Coordinates of C-alpha atoms in Angstrom, one line a residue:
M1 CA 11.9 32.1 -0.9
K2 CA 14.7 30.8 -2.9
I3 CA 16.6 27.7 -1.4
D4 CA 19.9 27.9 -1.2
N5 CA 22.2 24.8 -2.1
T6 CA 23.1 24.1 1.6
N7 CA 19.5 23.4 2.2
L8 CA 18.3 22.1 -1.3
E9 CA 18.7 18.5 -0.2
K10 CA 16.4 19.0 2.8
Y11 CA 13.9 21.0 0.8
S12 CA 13.6 18.5 -2.2
S13 CA 13.3 15.5 0.6
A14 CA 10.1 17.2 1.7
F15 CA 8.3 16.2 -1.8
T16 CA 9.9 12.4 -1.5
L17 CA 9.9 12.0 2.4
S18 CA 11.6 8.5 1.9
D19 CA 12.1 6.7 5.7
M20 CA 16.2 7.8 5.2
E21 CA 15.2 11.3 4.2
I22 CA 13.3 11.7 7.3
F23 CA 16.0 10.2 9.7
V24 CA 18.6 12.2 8.0
F25 CA 16.5 15.6 8.4
P26 CA 14.2 15.3 11.3
E27 CA 12.0 18.4 10.7
L28 CA 10.5 16.7 7.9
M29 CA 8.6 14.2 9.9
Y30 CA 6.6 17.1 11.5
S31 CA 6.3 19.1 8.5
L32 CA 4.2 16.2 6.9
F33 CA 2.0 16.1 9.9
L34 CA 1.5 20.1 9.4
A35 CA 1.0 19.5 5.8
N36 CA -2.1 17.2 6.5
I37 CA -3.3 19.4 8.9
M38 CA -3.5 21.8 6.0
S39 CA -5.4 19.4 3.8
P40 CA -9.0 19.9 3.0
V41 CA -9.1 15.9 3.0
V42 CA -8.8 15.8 6.7
W43 CA -11.0 18.6 7.5
S44 CA -13.6 16.8 5.4
W45 CA -13.6 14.0 7.8
R46 CA -15.3 16.2 10.5
N47 CA -18.6 15.8 8.3
A48 CA -18.5 12.0 8.4
D49 CA -21.5 10.6 10.1
C50 CA -19.8 8.9 12.7
F51 CA -18.0 12.1 13.9
V52 CA -21.2 14.3 13.4
K53 CA -22.7 11.9 15.8
L54 CA -19.9 12.6 18.5
A55 CA -20.4 16.1 18.2
G56 CA -20.0 17.4 22.0
K57 CA -18.3 14.2 23.1
S58 CA -15.0 14.3 24.5
P59 CA -11.8 14.2 22.2
Y60 CA -10.9 10.7 23.8
K61 CA -14.1 9.3 22.6
K62 CA -13.8 10.6 19.3
L63 CA -10.1 9.3 19.2
M64 CA -11.4 5.7 19.8
R65 CA -14.0 6.3 17.1
L66 CA -11.4 7.5 14.8
K67 CA -9.4 3.8 15.0
Q68 CA -12.4 2.4 13.1
F69 CA -12.5 5.2 10.7
I70 CA -8.6 4.7 9.9
M71 CA -9.0 1.0 9.6
D72 CA -12.2 1.3 7.3
E73 CA -10.5 4.1 5.0
F74 CA -6.7 2.7 4.8
E75 CA -5.2 -0.8 4.9
F76 CA -1.4 -1.0 5.3
N77 CA 1.0 -1.3 2.4
L78 CA 4.7 -2.0 2.4
D79 CA 5.3 -3.2 -0.9
L80 CA 8.4 -2.9 -2.7
Q81 CA 6.7 -1.7 -6.3
T82 CA 4.6 1.3 -5.1
W83 CA 7.7 3.9 -4.8
G84 CA 10.4 1.7 -6.2
L85 CA 14.2 0.8 -5.4
T86 CA 17.3 2.7 -4.8
N87 CA 20.6 1.2 -3.7
K88 CA 22.7 1.1 -0.6
N89 CA 25.9 2.8 -1.8
A90 CA 23.9 5.5 -3.5
E91 CA 22.1 6.5 -0.5
L92 CA 25.2 6.6 1.9
A93 CA 27.0 8.8 -0.7
R94 CA 23.8 11.1 -0.8
F95 CA 23.6 11.7 3.0
S96 CA 27.5 11.4 3.8
K97 CA 27.9 15.2 4.5
F98 CA 25.1 15.2 6.6
I99 CA 25.6 12.0 9.1
S100 CA 28.2 9.6 8.6
P101 CA 27.7 6.0 7.1
D102 CA 29.0 4.6 10.3
D103 CA 26.0 6.3 12.1
I104 CA 23.4 5.0 9.6
S105 CA 24.7 1.8 9.7
K106 CA 24.1 1.7 13.3
S107 CA 20.6 3.0 13.1
N108 CA 18.8 1.7 10.2
A109 CA 18.5 -2.1 10.0
L110 CA 18.7 -2.2 5.9
F111 CA 22.0 -0.7 6.5
G112 CA 23.2 -3.1 9.1
Y113 CA 21.3 -2.1 12.6
H114 CA 20.4 -4.8 14.9
G115 CA 18.3 -3.1 17.5
D116 CA 15.0 -5.5 17.0
E117 CA 16.3 -9.2 16.8
Y118 CA 12.8 -10.0 15.7
Y119 CA 13.6 -8.9 12.1
F120 CA 17.1 -10.6 12.0
D121 CA 15.8 -14.0 13.2
I122 CA 13.5 -14.2 10.4
D123 CA 15.8 -12.4 7.7
I124 CA 14.8 -9.1 7.3
R125 CA 15.5 -8.8 3.5
R126 CA 13.2 -11.7 3.2
H127 CA 10.6 -10.1 5.5
F128 CA 10.5 -7.3 3.3
G129 CA 10.8 -9.1 0.0
L130 CA 14.1 -7.9 -0.8
D131 CA 15.8 -11.4 -0.8
K132 CA 15.1 -11.7 -4.5
Y133 CA 17.4 -8.5 -5.3
D134 CA 21.3 -8.1 -4.7
G135 CA 22.3 -7.1 -1.1
D136 CA 22.7 -3.2 -1.9
T137 CA 19.1 -3.0 -3.1
L138 CA 16.9 -0.9 -0.8
P139 CA 13.5 0.3 -1.0
Y140 CA 12.6 4.0 -1.3
W141 CA 9.6 3.7 1.2
K142 CA 8.2 7.2 0.6
T143 CA 6.0 8.7 3.0
E144 CA 2.5 9.7 1.3
T145 CA 0.5 12.7 1.9
V146 CA -3.4 11.9 2.7
E147 CA -3.9 12.6 -0.8
A148 CA -1.6 10.0 -2.1
M149 CA -2.9 7.6 0.6
E150 CA -6.5 8.1 -0.6
A151 CA -5.1 7.9 -4.2
F152 CA -4.8 4.1 -3.5
K153 CA -7.9 3.7 -4.6
L154 CA -7.0 4.5 -8.3
K155 CA -4.7 1.3 -8.2
P156 CA -5.9 -2.1 -9.2
G157 CA -6.4 -4.2 -6.2
Y158 CA -7.4 -1.4 -3.9
S159 CA -10.7 -0.8 -2.8
T160 CA -9.6 1.5 0.0
G161 CA -6.8 4.1 0.7
A162 CA -3.5 2.7 1.6
G163 CA 0.1 3.9 3.4
E164 CA 3.0 2.5 5.1
C165 CA 3.5 3.1 9.0
V166 CA 5.0 6.4 8.8
S167 CA 2.1 7.9 6.5
L168 CA -0.5 5.9 8.8
A169 CA 1.2 7.9 11.8
A170 CA 1.2 11.2 10.3
I171 CA -2.2 10.8 9.4
Y172 CA -3.2 9.7 12.8
A173 CA -1.8 12.9 14.3
A174 CA -3.5 15.2 12.0
A175 CA -6.9 13.7 12.6
A176 CA -6.5 13.8 16.2
F177 CA -5.7 17.3 16.2
V178 CA -8.4 18.5 13.3
V179 CA -11.0 15.7 13.9
C180 CA -10.7 15.1 17.7
G181 CA -9.7 18.3 18.7
I182 CA -6.6 16.6 21.0
P183 CA -4.3 19.8 21.6
I184 CA -1.4 19.8 19.3
E185 CA 1.0 20.3 22.4
D186 CA -0.2 16.6 23.6
I187 CA 0.6 14.8 20.5
Y188 CA 4.4 13.4 20.1
M189 CA 6.0 11.9 17.2
V190 CA 8.2 8.7 18.0
L191 CA 10.1 7.4 15.0
T192 CA 12.5 4.6 15.4
P193 CA 14.6 2.9 12.6
L194 CA 11.9 0.3 11.3
H195 CA 8.4 2.3 12.8
S196 CA 6.8 5.4 13.5
Q197 CA 4.2 5.8 16.1
N198 CA 2.7 8.8 18.1
F199 CA 2.4 9.1 21.8
I200 CA -1.0 11.0 22.9
D201 CA -0.9 12.5 26.0
I202 CA -4.7 11.8 27.0
E203 CA -6.2 9.8 29.8
E204 CA -3.5 7.2 30.6
G205 CA -2.1 7.6 27.0
V206 CA -2.5 6.3 23.5
I207 CA -0.1 5.0 21.5
T208 CA -0.8 4.7 17.7
N209 CA 0.4 1.6 15.9
N210 CA 0.0 1.4 12.1
R211 CA -3.8 1.6 11.6
R212 CA -4.6 1.0 15.5
L213 CA -4.9 2.8 18.5
V214 CA -3.3 0.9 21.8
T215 CA -4.5 2.1 25.4
K216 CA -2.5 1.5 28.2
S217 CA -4.6 -1.5 29.0
M218 CA -4.4 -2.8 25.7
W219 CA -0.6 -2.2 25.8
F220 CA -0.4 -4.9 28.4
N221 CA -3.1 -7.3 27.6
G222 CA -0.5 -10.0 26.3
T223 CA -2.3 -10.5 23.0
E224 CA -0.4 -10.8 19.3
L225 CA -1.6 -7.3 18.7
S226 CA -0.2 -5.7 21.8
N227 CA 3.2 -7.6 21.1
K228 CA 3.3 -6.2 17.9
A229 CA 2.7 -2.8 19.0
Q230 CA 5.4 -2.8 21.4
R231 CA 8.1 -4.1 19.2
A232 CA 9.5 -1.0 18.2
I233 CA 9.6 0.9 21.3
R234 CA 10.6 -2.4 23.3
N235 CA 13.6 -3.2 21.2
E236 CA 14.6 -0.5 19.0
Q237 CA 16.6 3.2 19.5
V238 CA 14.0 5.8 19.3
T239 CA 15.7 8.1 16.4
I240 CA 13.6 10.9 16.4
V241 CA 10.6 12.5 19.1
A242 CA 8.7 15.7 17.5
N243 CA 6.2 17.8 19.0
N244 CA 5.1 21.4 18.2
T245 CA 8.3 22.9 20.1
G246 CA 10.7 21.0 17.9
F247 CA 12.7 17.7 17.6
V248 CA 15.4 15.9 19.6
H249 CA 17.6 13.2 17.5
C250 CA 19.5 10.4 18.6
F251 CA 22.6 11.2 16.7
Y252 CA 22.2 15.0 16.6
D253 CA 24.1 17.3 19.4
E254 CA 21.6 19.9 18.8
A255 CA 17.7 19.7 19.5
T256 CA 15.1 22.3 19.1
F257 CA 12.7 20.3 21.3
D258 CA 11.9 22.4 24.3
K259 CA 13.8 20.9 27.0
N260 CA 11.2 20.9 30.0
I261 CA 8.7 19.4 27.7
Y262 CA 11.0 16.7 26.6
Q263 CA 11.8 15.7 30.1
K264 CA 7.9 15.7 31.0
F265 CA 7.4 13.6 27.8
T266 CA 9.9 11.2 28.9
Q267 CA 8.1 10.7 32.3
K268 CA 4.7 10.5 30.6
L269 CA 5.9 7.8 28.1
G270 CA 7.7 6.0 31.1
D271 CA 4.5 6.2 33.0
F272 CA 2.8 4.5 30.0
L273 CA 5.2 2.0 29.9
S274 CA 5.2 0.5 33.2
S275 CA 2.4 -1.4 34.9
P276 CA 2.4 -2.6 38.6
L277 CA 1.9 -6.5 39.0
D278 CA -1.7 -7.2 40.1
I279 CA -4.2 -10.2 38.9
T280 CA -5.0 -8.4 35.7
A281 CA -1.3 -7.9 34.8
M282 CA -0.7 -11.7 35.9
A283 CA -3.6 -12.9 33.4
S284 CA -2.2 -10.5 30.6
F285 CA 1.6 -11.9 31.2
L286 CA 0.1 -15.8 31.1
R287 CA -2.1 -14.9 28.2
G288 CA 1.2 -13.8 26.4
N289 CA 3.3 -16.6 28.0
P290 CA 1.2 -19.7 27.7
D291 CA 4.0 -22.3 28.7
Y292 CA 3.8 -20.8 32.4
Q293 CA -0.5 -21.5 32.3
K294 CA 0.1 -25.0 33.3
Y295 CA 1.2 -23.7 36.7
F296 CA -2.1 -21.7 37.3
Q297 CA -5.7 -22.1 38.2
F298 CA -8.8 -20.1 38.6
C299 CA -11.4 -20.4 41.2
R300 CA -15.2 -19.7 41.3
D301 CA -17.8 -20.0 43.9
C302 CA -20.7 -22.4 43.2
H303 CA -23.4 -22.3 45.7
G304 CA -20.9 -21.6 48.3
N305 CA -18.5 -24.3 47.2
A306 CA -15.2 -23.6 45.6
Q307 CA -14.7 -25.0 42.0
F308 CA -11.1 -24.9 40.2
I309 CA -10.5 -24.8 36.2
K310 CA -7.2 -25.2 34.7
A311 CA -5.7 -21.8 33.6
E312 CA -4.9 -23.2 30.0
T313 CA -8.3 -24.5 29.7
L314 CA -10.1 -21.2 30.6
F315 CA -7.8 -19.4 28.3
H316 CA -8.8 -21.6 25.7
Y317 CA -12.4 -20.3 26.4
E318 CA -11.2 -16.7 26.2
N319 CA -9.6 -17.1 22.9
Q320 CA -13.3 -17.7 21.3
S321 CA -15.0 -15.3 23.7
R322 CA -15.6 -11.5 23.9
F323 CA -15.3 -11.8 27.7
R324 CA -11.6 -11.7 29.3
I325 CA -9.9 -13.2 32.4
A326 CA -9.4 -11.1 35.4
D327 CA -11.3 -8.2 33.8
V328 CA -15.1 -6.8 34.7
T329 CA -16.2 -9.7 32.2
H330 CA -14.4 -12.6 34.3
E331 CA -17.4 -14.1 35.8
K332 CA -19.1 -14.1 32.1
L333 CA -16.2 -16.1 30.9
L334 CA -16.3 -18.4 33.6
A335 CA -20.1 -19.0 32.8
E336 CA -19.3 -20.0 29.2
A337 CA -16.9 -22.7 30.4
G338 CA -18.1 -26.2 30.6
E339 CA -19.2 -27.9 33.7
E340 CA -17.1 -30.8 33.0
D341 CA -13.9 -28.5 32.9
F342 CA -14.5 -27.9 36.8
S343 CA -13.2 -29.5 39.6
S344 CA -14.5 -29.5 43.2
T345 CA -11.1 -29.8 44.5
Q346 CA -8.1 -27.8 43.6
Y347 CA -5.4 -28.8 41.2
P348 CA -2.4 -29.9 43.4
G349 CA 1.1 -28.0 42.2
R350 CA -0.8 -25.0 40.6
I351 CA -1.0 -21.8 41.9
R352 CA -4.8 -20.2 42.7
C353 CA -5.1 -17.0 41.3
D354 CA -7.5 -15.9 44.1
Q355 CA -4.8 -16.2 46.5
F356 CA -2.4 -14.5 44.4
K357 CA -5.2 -11.7 44.2
E358 CA -5.2 -11.9 48.1
L359 CA -1.5 -11.7 48.0
V360 CA -1.5 -8.2 46.0
K361 CA -4.1 -6.9 48.3
T362 CA -2.7 -7.6 51.9
K363 CA 0.9 -7.1 51.2
H364 CA 1.2 -4.7 48.4
P365 CA 4.5 -6.0 46.7
D366 CA 5.8 -3.6 44.0
I367 CA 7.6 -5.7 41.7
K368 CA 10.0 -2.7 40.8
T369 CA 11.7 -3.0 44.4
E370 CA 14.0 -5.8 45.5
Q371 CA 11.8 -6.5 48.1
G372 CA 8.6 -6.8 46.0
R373 CA 10.5 -8.9 43.5
K374 CA 11.4 -11.3 46.7
I375 CA 7.8 -11.6 47.9
F376 CA 6.6 -12.5 44.6
T377 CA 9.4 -14.8 44.4
D378 CA 8.8 -16.7 47.4
F379 CA 5.2 -16.8 46.7
F380 CA 5.9 -18.5 43.2
A381 CA 8.8 -20.6 44.4
G382 CA 6.7 -23.5 45.9
Y383 CA 4.9 -24.2 42.4
I384 CA 7.4 -23.2 39.7
P385 CA 10.9 -24.7 39.1
D386 CA 12.5 -21.2 38.4
S387 CA 10.5 -18.6 40.1
V388 CA 13.3 -15.9 39.9
K389 CA 13.2 -16.5 36.2
L390 CA 9.3 -16.1 36.3
V391 CA 9.5 -12.8 38.3
D392 CA 12.3 -11.4 35.9
S393 CA 10.1 -12.4 33.1
I394 CA 7.0 -10.5 34.6
F395 CA 8.9 -7.6 35.5
E396 CA 10.1 -7.2 31.9
F397 CA 6.9 -8.0 30.4
L398 CA 5.5 -5.1 32.7
N399 CA 8.3 -2.5 32.4
I400 CA 9.6 -1.2 29.1
E401 CA 12.8 1.1 29.0
P402 CA 12.6 3.0 25.9
K403 CA 15.9 4.1 24.0
L404 CA 15.2 7.7 23.9
P405 CA 17.3 10.2 22.5
A406 CA 19.4 11.7 25.5
V407 CA 18.0 14.5 27.1
E408 CA 21.5 16.4 27.4
K409 CA 21.8 18.1 24.2
E410 CA 22.5 21.7 23.0
Y411 CA 18.9 23.1 22.8
I412 CA 18.3 25.5 20.1
A413 CA 14.8 27.7 21.0
I414 CA 12.7 28.3 18.1
E415 CA 9.2 29.8 17.4
P416 CA 7.0 27.1 18.7
L417 CA 3.9 26.3 16.6
K418 CA 0.8 27.8 18.3
I419 CA -2.3 26.5 16.7
S420 CA -5.4 25.4 18.0
A421 CA -8.2 23.0 16.9
D422 CA -10.5 25.9 17.4
M423 CA -9.0 27.6 14.5
S424 CA -10.1 26.9 11.0
R425 CA -8.3 25.6 8.3
E426 CA -7.8 28.7 6.5
E427 CA -6.5 30.4 9.7
I428 CA -4.0 27.6 10.5
V429 CA -2.7 28.2 6.9
K430 CA -2.1 31.7 7.1
Y431 CA -0.5 31.4 10.7
L432 CA 1.7 28.7 9.5
S433 CA 2.5 30.7 6.4
G434 CA 3.3 33.9 8.7
I435 CA 6.0 31.9 10.8
R436 CA 7.7 30.3 7.9
E437 CA 10.8 32.6 8.1
K438 CA 11.0 31.9 12.0
N439 CA 10.1 27.8 11.9
I440 CA 11.9 25.6 9.1
T441 CA 9.3 22.9 9.8
A442 CA 6.5 25.2 9.1
D443 CA 8.2 26.5 6.1
L444 CA 9.2 22.6 5.2
A445 CA 5.4 21.9 5.7
F446 CA 4.3 24.0 2.5
Y447 CA 6.9 21.8 0.4
A448 CA 5.4 18.6 1.8
F449 CA 1.9 19.9 1.1
R450 CA 3.2 20.7 -2.5
D451 CA 2.1 24.2 -2.6
M452 CA 3.9 25.6 -5.6
A453 CA 2.3 28.8 -5.6
S454 CA 4.3 29.6 -2.3
C455 CA 7.5 27.5 -2.8
D456 CA 10.8 27.4 -4.7
W457 CA 10.7 25.1 -7.8
Q458 CA 14.2 23.9 -7.4
P459 CA 13.5 21.4 -4.9
F460 CA 10.5 20.1 -6.7
I461 CA 12.6 19.7 -9.8
K462 CA 15.6 17.9 -8.1
A463 CA 13.3 15.3 -6.3
A464 CA 11.5 14.7 -9.7
I465 CA 14.3 14.0 -11.8
E466 CA 16.7 12.6 -9.3
R467 CA 13.9 10.3 -7.4
S468 CA 11.4 8.9 -9.5
P469 CA 12.1 5.4 -10.2
V470 CA 8.5 4.2 -10.3
S471 CA 7.7 6.1 -13.5
I472 CA 11.1 4.7 -15.1
E473 CA 10.4 1.7 -14.6
A474 CA 6.8 1.5 -15.7
T475 CA 7.9 3.0 -19.2
K476 CA 11.3 1.3 -19.8
D477 CA 10.1 -0.7 -22.7
M478 CA 8.0 2.3 -24.3
T479 CA 9.5 4.7 -26.7
I480 CA 9.2 8.2 -25.8
A481 CA 6.5 8.5 -28.4
Q482 CA 4.7 5.7 -26.5
V483 CA 5.2 7.2 -23.0
F484 CA 3.7 10.5 -24.1
D485 CA 0.5 8.7 -25.4
W486 CA 0.3 6.7 -22.0
L487 CA 0.5 9.9 -20.4
A488 CA -2.0 11.4 -22.4
A489 CA -4.4 8.8 -22.1
M490 CA -4.5 9.3 -18.5
P491 CA -7.2 11.3 -16.8
N492 CA -6.0 15.1 -16.7
V493 CA -6.8 15.5 -13.0
S494 CA -4.3 15.7 -10.2
I495 CA -4.7 13.8 -7.1
Y496 CA -4.1 17.1 -5.3
D497 CA -7.0 19.0 -7.2
N498 CA -9.7 17.6 -4.8
N499 CA -12.2 16.9 -7.4
R500 CA -12.0 20.3 -8.9
P501 CA -11.0 19.6 -12.7
D502 CA -14.0 21.8 -14.0
S503 CA -12.2 25.1 -12.6
T504 CA -8.9 26.4 -11.4
G505 CA -7.1 23.8 -9.9
S506 CA -5.3 23.8 -6.8
P507 CA -1.6 25.1 -6.7
R508 CA -0.4 21.8 -5.4
V509 CA 1.7 19.3 -8.0
A510 CA 2.2 15.8 -7.7
Q511 CA 5.6 14.0 -8.2
P512 CA 6.1 12.0 -11.5
D513 CA 5.9 8.5 -9.3
E514 CA 2.6 9.9 -7.9
V515 CA 1.6 10.2 -11.5
A516 CA 3.0 6.9 -12.5
N517 CA 1.1 5.1 -9.6
Y518 CA -2.2 6.4 -9.6
K519 CA -2.1 6.9 -13.6
T520 CA -3.7 10.4 -13.5
G521 CA -2.5 13.8 -13.3
D522 CA -2.8 17.4 -14.5
G523 CA -0.7 18.6 -17.6
I524 CA 2.1 20.1 -15.2
E525 CA 2.8 16.9 -13.5
K526 CA 2.6 15.1 -16.8
A527 CA 5.3 17.1 -18.1
F528 CA 7.4 16.6 -15.3
T529 CA 7.0 12.8 -15.6
L530 CA 7.8 12.7 -19.3
A531 CA 10.8 15.1 -18.6
N532 CA 12.2 12.7 -15.9
I533 CA 11.7 9.8 -18.3
I534 CA 14.0 11.7 -21.0
H535 CA 16.3 12.9 -18.6
H536 CA 17.2 9.6 -17.4
R537 CA 17.3 8.2 -20.9
T538 CA 19.4 11.0 -22.1
P539 CA 20.7 13.1 -19.2
S540 CA 22.8 15.5 -21.6
E541 CA 19.5 16.3 -23.7
P542 CA 18.3 20.1 -22.4
L543 CA 14.6 20.0 -21.4
E544 CA 12.4 23.2 -21.0
I545 CA 9.2 23.2 -19.7
K546 CA 7.0 26.2 -20.5
I547 CA 3.8 26.8 -18.4
I548 CA 1.4 29.6 -19.3
G549 CA -1.8 29.3 -17.9
K550 CA -3.5 26.5 -19.2
S551 CA -0.6 25.8 -22.0
V552 CA 2.1 23.4 -20.9
I553 CA 4.9 22.6 -23.6
L554 CA 7.8 20.3 -22.7
Q555 CA 10.4 21.2 -25.4
A556 CA 13.0 18.3 -26.0
K557 CA 14.2 17.1 -29.3
E558 CA 10.5 17.1 -30.1
K559 CA 7.7 19.4 -28.6
F560 CA 5.2 18.1 -26.4
Q561 CA 2.1 19.7 -25.4
F562 CA -0.2 19.1 -22.2
E563 CA -3.0 20.9 -20.8
S564 CA -3.2 22.1 -17.1
I565 CA -6.0 24.0 -15.0
K566 CA -3.2 25.0 -12.3
Q567 CA -3.0 28.3 -14.1
F568 CA 0.9 28.8 -13.3
Q569 CA 3.3 30.9 -15.1
K570 CA 6.6 29.4 -15.4
N571 CA 9.7 28.4 -17.2
V572 CA 11.5 25.6 -16.1
I573 CA 15.1 24.6 -17.5
I574 CA 16.4 20.9 -16.8
V575 CA 19.9 20.5 -17.6
D576 CA 22.4 17.7 -16.4
E577 CA 24.6 18.8 -13.6

């Protein structure tokens, strides 16, 4: 299908998938999810020993095992060198006809957004390593396909794959569907200006966070890991929510998400983000707020006699133990504490946690209600100087109100995606191909998938020539002849050919910066990389790439020959517009 000029920017963005591109074109996030679902790499994970052993087990059990698999296979990567740099003015100008610069500034931290004060307390530019550049310099932060994530193994210093938060969210969602068998309807992608997570509607709910999974009990356990997992949803405006019916965006009046399903999602997420105050929640609060530990003590029975231990002492033991306060392992943790840490008399001026537990059991106070808050405030008042502040802090800890896109939108019905984990990969690809004309997200998925046998080449060319700073930077001190030699010396294997260099390659084609990063590429990919570099140096020089089966010729002032196994017949003209 030929892409018109109106949609060219969006479709070309499916190849580069920068954070800003996904923000402006919200269909792109789900298109990458679908591209990863179509990937043979993700389907091969089904055959990993750890998942074969779980055959017949529940999707939830497989999902819990997926966390360790992702942890083993990928590391978190957010360096600036991987995908290069751009600048603020260029990005604002590029997207100005789609969204106003003011709205971008209100939503993106690097353009002035102040939703998450954490980043501004530490200086966001220093946090991301941008302080050594001028104030307008921005990272591209392109989101990787699963193949590009795995290809990090080819880079010096990496023993596994890698990816940034959006890449990890996309691969988690795809693997949850393909490997764990979780229905696509139960997977929701949730994006904020600085982060990307998934909410998976299974059991009490699960949220993905970079390489980790967070269950509801983990979400409220008060540890540093749970605090980090909460930070985006607790502090930031959620910009995009997407599922198989469509998306809703904080700035766009139109939404394609099914309204009834979106309302159900907001309720389910709200339930996940709220917890009653009981002894377990109280212990979690104290774990995350150690300044209050000095007001509490724990009690145990010893041969019919009560013994007491200071809360801060027991938390110290917890830090070195696999057992936890106020859960099923509580008694085992008490047994690990030294006898010298217990007192036969209770500590004056400290709240007994067993008495707090009894209060909750007998009076059932609800911290969400005014009456419940008063009961808790009165209970704490005899021990803590400002019991109102404490109860307010506990309430805030246990109740997060996400800043979601408004429910009131102009909802536009589109063809929902109806795929099942019972389908084969080939059946899913065939289904998605069949609805491309009805569903733009499905159509964009083939562009994110790099399937150049079924896609218009113009968006690929635009992305390659306009948004490949890494290949330009890597070769800035080389002559064109040296660049050609550099490319020729690389293995002639695309990261998208899935180890099939001995036969016909896949129709998937890498972008120049993927070639430059991983130092490998099919002849077509190398030709586009060289064309990008020549075009950057001499924009007025006409370039032509002729692909005839195995032969790839880049005609510039000189002729450069490469070899491909992808079996395309294509003639590409690149001229300065």
